[in-house]
């Protein structure tokens, strides 16, 4: 088979692979119940990860909000030279959890399998649970500590151990925001019939 036909088959196969639900953001990102009402498959994914890894739903939701605003195929912006020449993206981060290529491959090898996808909410939350469980084990971080779990998620466990975030005032503000959003989501989920 010619390389052109092979490439065409690959492109067509990739285009036909849907799944994981809509890739656009839910309509009201400030209301956890509205998010779950609009996307009931999120509830199943969040609950499965909570049961398997121990990461509370509100911590998962706050982290995904920060990383992708619940957009399944989110990517980092392009970088430009001279303001107009695109030279690639800022990083390989992709999907709901903005997992980097290398970390996602490590997850696939150790736990997820090679059919997992960063733009599938089930796989993305499972990845997040896997990563945060390792942060709990290696760094002693509580699963309920959204702020520090986010810092370890963003900086990597080695970076968190070194305290690399301490020189990044912007990141500390973001982590505080993740912690605050997790608290808000937690309170909203208490009376939410969609969270069950």
PDB file of C-alpha atoms in Angstrom:
ATOM      1  CA  UNK A   1       0.000   0.000   0.000  1.00  0.00           C
ATOM      2  CA  UNK A   2       1.413   3.389  -0.902  1.00  0.00           C
ATOM      3  CA  UNK A   3       2.331   5.784   1.878  1.00  0.00           C
ATOM      4  CA  UNK A   4      -0.367   8.179   0.638  1.00  0.00           C
ATOM      5  CA  UNK A   5      -3.087   5.526   0.990  1.00  0.00           C
ATOM      6  CA  UNK A   6      -1.736   4.484   4.380  1.00  0.00           C
ATOM      7  CA  UNK A   7      -1.851   8.104   5.560  1.00  0.00           C
ATOM      8  CA  UNK A   8      -5.370   8.528   4.164  1.00  0.00           C
ATOM      9  CA  UNK A   9      -6.595   5.416   6.008  1.00  0.00           C
ATOM     10  CA  UNK A  10      -5.055   6.674   9.256  1.00  0.00           C
ATOM     11  CA  UNK A  11      -6.658  10.099   8.858  1.00  0.00           C
ATOM     12  CA  UNK A  12     -10.070   8.562   8.115  1.00  0.00           C
ATOM     13  CA  UNK A  13      -9.817   6.208  11.087  1.00  0.00           C
ATOM     14  CA  UNK A  14      -8.822   9.051  13.389  1.00  0.00           C
ATOM     15  CA  UNK A  15     -11.679  11.207  12.114  1.00  0.00           C
ATOM     16  CA  UNK A  16     -14.192   8.441  12.756  1.00  0.00           C
ATOM     17  CA  UNK A  17     -13.128   7.974  16.377  1.00  0.00           C
ATOM     18  CA  UNK A  18     -15.610   9.971  18.412  1.00  0.00           C
ATOM     19  CA  UNK A  19     -16.494   9.209  22.003  1.00  0.00           C
ATOM     20  CA  UNK A  20     -15.927  10.878  25.286  1.00  0.00           C
ATOM     21  CA  UNK A  21     -18.860  13.229  24.801  1.00  0.00           C
ATOM     22  CA  UNK A  22     -18.909  16.837  23.632  1.00  0.00           C
ATOM     23  CA  UNK A  23     -15.630  18.710  23.501  1.00  0.00           C
ATOM     24  CA  UNK A  24     -17.126  22.129  24.242  1.00  0.00           C
ATOM     25  CA  UNK A  25     -17.445  23.629  27.712  1.00  0.00           C
ATOM     26  CA  UNK A  26     -20.665  23.241  29.708  1.00  0.00           C
ATOM     27  CA  UNK A  27     -22.767  26.406  29.730  1.00  0.00           C
ATOM     28  CA  UNK A  28     -22.323  27.392  33.415  1.00  0.00           C
ATOM     29  CA  UNK A  29     -18.869  26.591  34.787  1.00  0.00           C
ATOM     30  CA  UNK A  30     -19.587  28.273  38.122  1.00  0.00           C
ATOM     31  CA  UNK A  31     -22.267  25.789  39.172  1.00  0.00           C
ATOM     32  CA  UNK A  32     -21.165  22.186  39.808  1.00  0.00           C
ATOM     33  CA  UNK A  33     -24.756  20.912  39.708  1.00  0.00           C
ATOM     34  CA  UNK A  34     -25.396  22.568  36.352  1.00  0.00           C
ATOM     35  CA  UNK A  35     -22.231  21.020  34.928  1.00  0.00           C
ATOM     36  CA  UNK A  36     -23.324  17.547  36.044  1.00  0.00           C
ATOM     37  CA  UNK A  37     -26.925  18.085  34.936  1.00  0.00           C
ATOM     38  CA  UNK A  38     -25.757  19.111  31.489  1.00  0.00           C
ATOM     39  CA  UNK A  39     -23.144  16.330  31.256  1.00  0.00           C
ATOM     40  CA  UNK A  40     -24.389  13.284  33.224  1.00  0.00           C
ATOM     41  CA  UNK A  41     -21.526  11.160  31.887  1.00  0.00           C
ATOM     42  CA  UNK A  42     -19.169  13.415  33.883  1.00  0.00           C
ATOM     43  CA  UNK A  43     -20.830  12.238  37.100  1.00  0.00           C
ATOM     44  CA  UNK A  44     -20.098   8.614  36.250  1.00  0.00           C
ATOM     45  CA  UNK A  45     -16.470   9.430  35.436  1.00  0.00           C
ATOM     46  CA  UNK A  46     -15.923  11.504  38.580  1.00  0.00           C
ATOM     47  CA  UNK A  47     -17.549   8.907  40.832  1.00  0.00           C
ATOM     48  CA  UNK A  48     -15.552   6.049  39.289  1.00  0.00           C
ATOM     49  CA  UNK A  49     -12.312   7.947  39.925  1.00  0.00           C
ATOM     50  CA  UNK A  50     -13.367   8.814  43.466  1.00  0.00           C
ATOM     51  CA  UNK A  51     -14.090   5.132  44.218  1.00  0.00           C
ATOM     52  CA  UNK A  52     -10.920   3.867  42.566  1.00  0.00           C
ATOM     53  CA  UNK A  53      -8.346   6.459  43.650  1.00  0.00           C
ATOM     54  CA  UNK A  54      -9.991   8.407  46.492  1.00  0.00           C
ATOM     55  CA  UNK A  55      -9.929  11.837  44.813  1.00  0.00           C
ATOM     56  CA  UNK A  56     -13.138  13.705  45.751  1.00  0.00           C
ATOM     57  CA  UNK A  57     -15.379  14.844  42.910  1.00  0.00           C
ATOM     58  CA  UNK A  58     -15.010  18.537  43.799  1.00  0.00           C
ATOM     59  CA  UNK A  59     -11.188  18.310  43.647  1.00  0.00           C
ATOM     60  CA  UNK A  60     -11.361  16.670  40.218  1.00  0.00           C
ATOM     61  CA  UNK A  61     -13.825  19.279  38.970  1.00  0.00           C
ATOM     62  CA  UNK A  62     -11.800  22.245  40.247  1.00  0.00           C
ATOM     63  CA  UNK A  63      -8.630  20.886  38.639  1.00  0.00           C
ATOM     64  CA  UNK A  64     -10.326  20.235  35.306  1.00  0.00           C
ATOM     65  CA  UNK A  65     -11.898  23.697  35.417  1.00  0.00           C
ATOM     66  CA  UNK A  66      -8.443  25.240  35.831  1.00  0.00           C
ATOM     67  CA  UNK A  67      -6.740  23.066  33.259  1.00  0.00           C
ATOM     68  CA  UNK A  68      -9.245  23.098  30.399  1.00  0.00           C
ATOM     69  CA  UNK A  69     -12.532  24.731  31.456  1.00  0.00           C
ATOM     70  CA  UNK A  70     -14.051  21.287  30.706  1.00  0.00           C
ATOM     71  CA  UNK A  71     -13.071  21.476  27.021  1.00  0.00           C
ATOM     72  CA  UNK A  72     -12.122  17.943  26.026  1.00  0.00           C
ATOM     73  CA  UNK A  73      -9.709  18.815  23.236  1.00  0.00           C
ATOM     74  CA  UNK A  74      -8.099  21.849  24.875  1.00  0.00           C
ATOM     75  CA  UNK A  75      -4.515  22.615  23.862  1.00  0.00           C
ATOM     76  CA  UNK A  76      -1.978  25.204  24.882  1.00  0.00           C
ATOM     77  CA  UNK A  77      -1.767  28.272  22.633  1.00  0.00           C
ATOM     78  CA  UNK A  78       0.620  28.557  19.720  1.00  0.00           C
ATOM     79  CA  UNK A  79       3.868  30.456  20.159  1.00  0.00           C
ATOM     80  CA  UNK A  80       4.911  32.950  17.497  1.00  0.00           C
ATOM     81  CA  UNK A  81       8.206  34.426  16.344  1.00  0.00           C
ATOM     82  CA  UNK A  82       8.130  38.055  15.324  1.00  0.00           C
ATOM     83  CA  UNK A  83       4.498  38.042  16.359  1.00  0.00           C
ATOM     84  CA  UNK A  84       3.269  36.231  13.238  1.00  0.00           C
ATOM     85  CA  UNK A  85       5.278  33.057  12.487  1.00  0.00           C
ATOM     86  CA  UNK A  86       3.832  30.045  14.336  1.00  0.00           C
ATOM     87  CA  UNK A  87       6.584  27.872  15.868  1.00  0.00           C
ATOM     88  CA  UNK A  88       4.546  25.305  17.761  1.00  0.00           C
ATOM     89  CA  UNK A  89       2.563  25.081  20.952  1.00  0.00           C
ATOM     90  CA  UNK A  90       3.806  26.069  24.392  1.00  0.00           C
ATOM     91  CA  UNK A  91       3.758  22.421  25.475  1.00  0.00           C
ATOM     92  CA  UNK A  92       2.292  19.030  24.589  1.00  0.00           C
ATOM     93  CA  UNK A  93      -0.503  19.472  27.170  1.00  0.00           C
ATOM     94  CA  UNK A  94      -3.823  18.245  25.808  1.00  0.00           C
ATOM     95  CA  UNK A  95      -7.321  17.289  26.871  1.00  0.00           C
ATOM     96  CA  UNK A  96      -9.469  17.757  29.946  1.00  0.00           C
ATOM     97  CA  UNK A  97      -6.545  17.411  32.356  1.00  0.00           C
ATOM     98  CA  UNK A  98      -3.899  19.023  30.123  1.00  0.00           C
ATOM     99  CA  UNK A  99      -1.684  15.969  30.538  1.00  0.00           C
ATOM    100  CA  UNK A 100       1.729  16.218  28.892  1.00  0.00           C
ATOM    101  CA  UNK A 101       2.736  13.587  26.346  1.00  0.00           C
ATOM    102  CA  UNK A 102       5.405  12.010  28.563  1.00  0.00           C
ATOM    103  CA  UNK A 103       3.239  11.830  31.674  1.00  0.00           C
ATOM    104  CA  UNK A 104       0.310  10.430  29.689  1.00  0.00           C
ATOM    105  CA  UNK A 105       2.574   7.758  28.183  1.00  0.00           C
ATOM    106  CA  UNK A 106       3.778   6.842  31.689  1.00  0.00           C
ATOM    107  CA  UNK A 107       0.140   6.511  32.789  1.00  0.00           C
ATOM    108  CA  UNK A 108      -0.671   4.354  29.760  1.00  0.00           C
ATOM    109  CA  UNK A 109       2.272   2.055  30.444  1.00  0.00           C
ATOM    110  CA  UNK A 110       1.662   1.748  34.174  1.00  0.00           C
ATOM    111  CA  UNK A 111      -2.086   1.743  34.356  1.00  0.00           C
ATOM    112  CA  UNK A 112      -4.329   3.074  31.618  1.00  0.00           C
ATOM    113  CA  UNK A 113      -3.427   1.083  28.535  1.00  0.00           C
ATOM    114  CA  UNK A 114      -2.671   2.409  25.099  1.00  0.00           C
ATOM    115  CA  UNK A 115      -6.279   2.908  24.044  1.00  0.00           C
ATOM    116  CA  UNK A 116      -6.853   5.642  26.636  1.00  0.00           C
ATOM    117  CA  UNK A 117      -7.408   9.179  25.398  1.00  0.00           C
ATOM    118  CA  UNK A 118      -6.842  12.538  27.031  1.00  0.00           C
ATOM    119  CA  UNK A 119      -9.999  13.930  25.409  1.00  0.00           C
ATOM    120  CA  UNK A 120     -12.217  11.246  26.987  1.00  0.00           C
ATOM    121  CA  UNK A 121     -13.569  12.340  30.383  1.00  0.00           C
ATOM    122  CA  UNK A 122     -13.381   8.800  31.795  1.00  0.00           C
ATOM    123  CA  UNK A 123      -9.721   8.409  30.882  1.00  0.00           C
ATOM    124  CA  UNK A 124      -8.852  11.978  31.900  1.00  0.00           C
ATOM    125  CA  UNK A 125     -10.342  11.623  35.383  1.00  0.00           C
ATOM    126  CA  UNK A 126      -8.738   8.203  35.830  1.00  0.00           C
ATOM    127  CA  UNK A 127      -5.380   9.745  34.878  1.00  0.00           C
ATOM    128  CA  UNK A 128      -5.954  12.526  37.381  1.00  0.00           C
ATOM    129  CA  UNK A 129      -6.786  10.005  40.111  1.00  0.00           C
ATOM    130  CA  UNK A 130      -3.694   7.946  39.282  1.00  0.00           C
ATOM    131  CA  UNK A 131      -1.485  11.031  39.387  1.00  0.00           C
ATOM    132  CA  UNK A 132      -2.943  12.428  42.603  1.00  0.00           C
ATOM    133  CA  UNK A 133      -2.752   9.025  44.315  1.00  0.00           C
ATOM    134  CA  UNK A 134       0.973   8.998  43.554  1.00  0.00           C
ATOM    135  CA  UNK A 135       1.258  12.536  44.948  1.00  0.00           C
ATOM    136  CA  UNK A 136      -0.470  11.384  48.111  1.00  0.00           C
ATOM    137  CA  UNK A 137       1.866   8.404  48.444  1.00  0.00           C
ATOM    138  CA  UNK A 138       5.115  10.217  47.571  1.00  0.00           C
ATOM    139  CA  UNK A 139       4.447  13.685  49.008  1.00  0.00           C
ATOM    140  CA  UNK A 140       1.901  12.978  51.748  1.00  0.00           C
ATOM    141  CA  UNK A 141      -0.713  15.265  50.150  1.00  0.00           C
ATOM    142  CA  UNK A 142      -4.305  14.774  51.212  1.00  0.00           C
ATOM    143  CA  UNK A 143      -6.733  13.972  48.420  1.00  0.00           C
ATOM    144  CA  UNK A 144      -8.923  16.751  49.829  1.00  0.00           C
ATOM    145  CA  UNK A 145      -6.148  19.360  49.522  1.00  0.00           C
ATOM    146  CA  UNK A 146      -7.047  20.747  46.104  1.00  0.00           C
ATOM    147  CA  UNK A 147      -4.522  23.582  46.322  1.00  0.00           C
ATOM    148  CA  UNK A 148      -1.425  21.472  46.953  1.00  0.00           C
ATOM    149  CA  UNK A 149      -2.591  18.605  44.763  1.00  0.00           C
ATOM    150  CA  UNK A 150      -2.906  21.161  41.966  1.00  0.00           C
ATOM    151  CA  UNK A 151       0.603  22.511  42.611  1.00  0.00           C
ATOM    152  CA  UNK A 152       2.026  18.972  42.432  1.00  0.00           C
ATOM    153  CA  UNK A 153      -0.061  18.310  39.305  1.00  0.00           C
ATOM    154  CA  UNK A 154       1.182  21.483  37.621  1.00  0.00           C
ATOM    155  CA  UNK A 155       4.829  21.408  38.685  1.00  0.00           C
ATOM    156  CA  UNK A 156       5.306  17.648  38.806  1.00  0.00           C
ATOM    157  CA  UNK A 157       6.120  15.850  42.032  1.00  0.00           C
ATOM    158  CA  UNK A 158       9.847  16.611  41.780  1.00  0.00           C
ATOM    159  CA  UNK A 159       9.094  20.304  41.243  1.00  0.00           C
ATOM    160  CA  UNK A 160       6.669  20.313  44.154  1.00  0.00           C
ATOM    161  CA  UNK A 161       9.277  18.645  46.386  1.00  0.00           C
ATOM    162  CA  UNK A 162      11.812  21.359  45.407  1.00  0.00           C
ATOM    163  CA  UNK A 163       9.231  24.097  45.981  1.00  0.00           C
ATOM    164  CA  UNK A 164       9.574  25.408  42.413  1.00  0.00           C
ATOM    165  CA  UNK A 165       6.130  27.021  42.714  1.00  0.00           C
ATOM    166  CA  UNK A 166       7.376  29.405  45.436  1.00  0.00           C
ATOM    167  CA  UNK A 167       9.090  31.587  42.812  1.00  0.00           C
ATOM    168  CA  UNK A 168       5.887  31.794  40.729  1.00  0.00           C
ATOM    169  CA  UNK A 169       3.473  34.223  42.330  1.00  0.00           C
ATOM    170  CA  UNK A 170       1.013  33.752  39.454  1.00  0.00           C
ATOM    171  CA  UNK A 171       0.917  29.989  40.048  1.00  0.00           C
ATOM    172  CA  UNK A 172       0.328  30.433  43.777  1.00  0.00           C
ATOM    173  CA  UNK A 173      -2.655  32.664  42.920  1.00  0.00           C
ATOM    174  CA  UNK A 174      -3.948  30.020  40.505  1.00  0.00           C
ATOM    175  CA  UNK A 175      -3.546  27.273  43.133  1.00  0.00           C
ATOM    176  CA  UNK A 176      -5.448  29.414  45.660  1.00  0.00           C
ATOM    177  CA  UNK A 177      -8.192  29.818  43.058  1.00  0.00           C
ATOM    178  CA  UNK A 178      -8.327  26.026  42.513  1.00  0.00           C
ATOM    179  CA  UNK A 179      -8.643  25.523  46.271  1.00  0.00           C
ATOM    180  CA  UNK A 180     -11.398  28.119  46.492  1.00  0.00           C
ATOM    181  CA  UNK A 181     -13.297  26.672  43.519  1.00  0.00           C
ATOM    182  CA  UNK A 182     -13.041  23.173  45.027  1.00  0.00           C
ATOM    183  CA  UNK A 183     -14.608  24.481  48.249  1.00  0.00           C
ATOM    184  CA  UNK A 184     -17.400  26.165  46.263  1.00  0.00           C
ATOM    185  CA  UNK A 185     -18.050  23.047  44.183  1.00  0.00           C
ATOM    186  CA  UNK A 186     -18.049  20.896  47.331  1.00  0.00           C
ATOM    187  CA  UNK A 187     -20.736  23.073  48.939  1.00  0.00           C
ATOM    188  CA  UNK A 188     -22.819  23.041  45.751  1.00  0.00           C
ATOM    189  CA  UNK A 189     -22.612  19.269  45.403  1.00  0.00           C
ATOM    190  CA  UNK A 190     -24.034  18.635  48.886  1.00  0.00           C
ATOM    191  CA  UNK A 191     -27.610  19.246  47.766  1.00  0.00           C
ATOM    192  CA  UNK A 192     -27.145  18.301  44.137  1.00  0.00           C
ATOM    193  CA  UNK A 193     -29.242  15.415  42.907  1.00  0.00           C
ATOM    194  CA  UNK A 194     -27.054  15.125  39.787  1.00  0.00           C
ATOM    195  CA  UNK A 195     -23.977  14.324  41.889  1.00  0.00           C
ATOM    196  CA  UNK A 196     -25.360  10.935  42.992  1.00  0.00           C
TER     197      UNK A 196
END
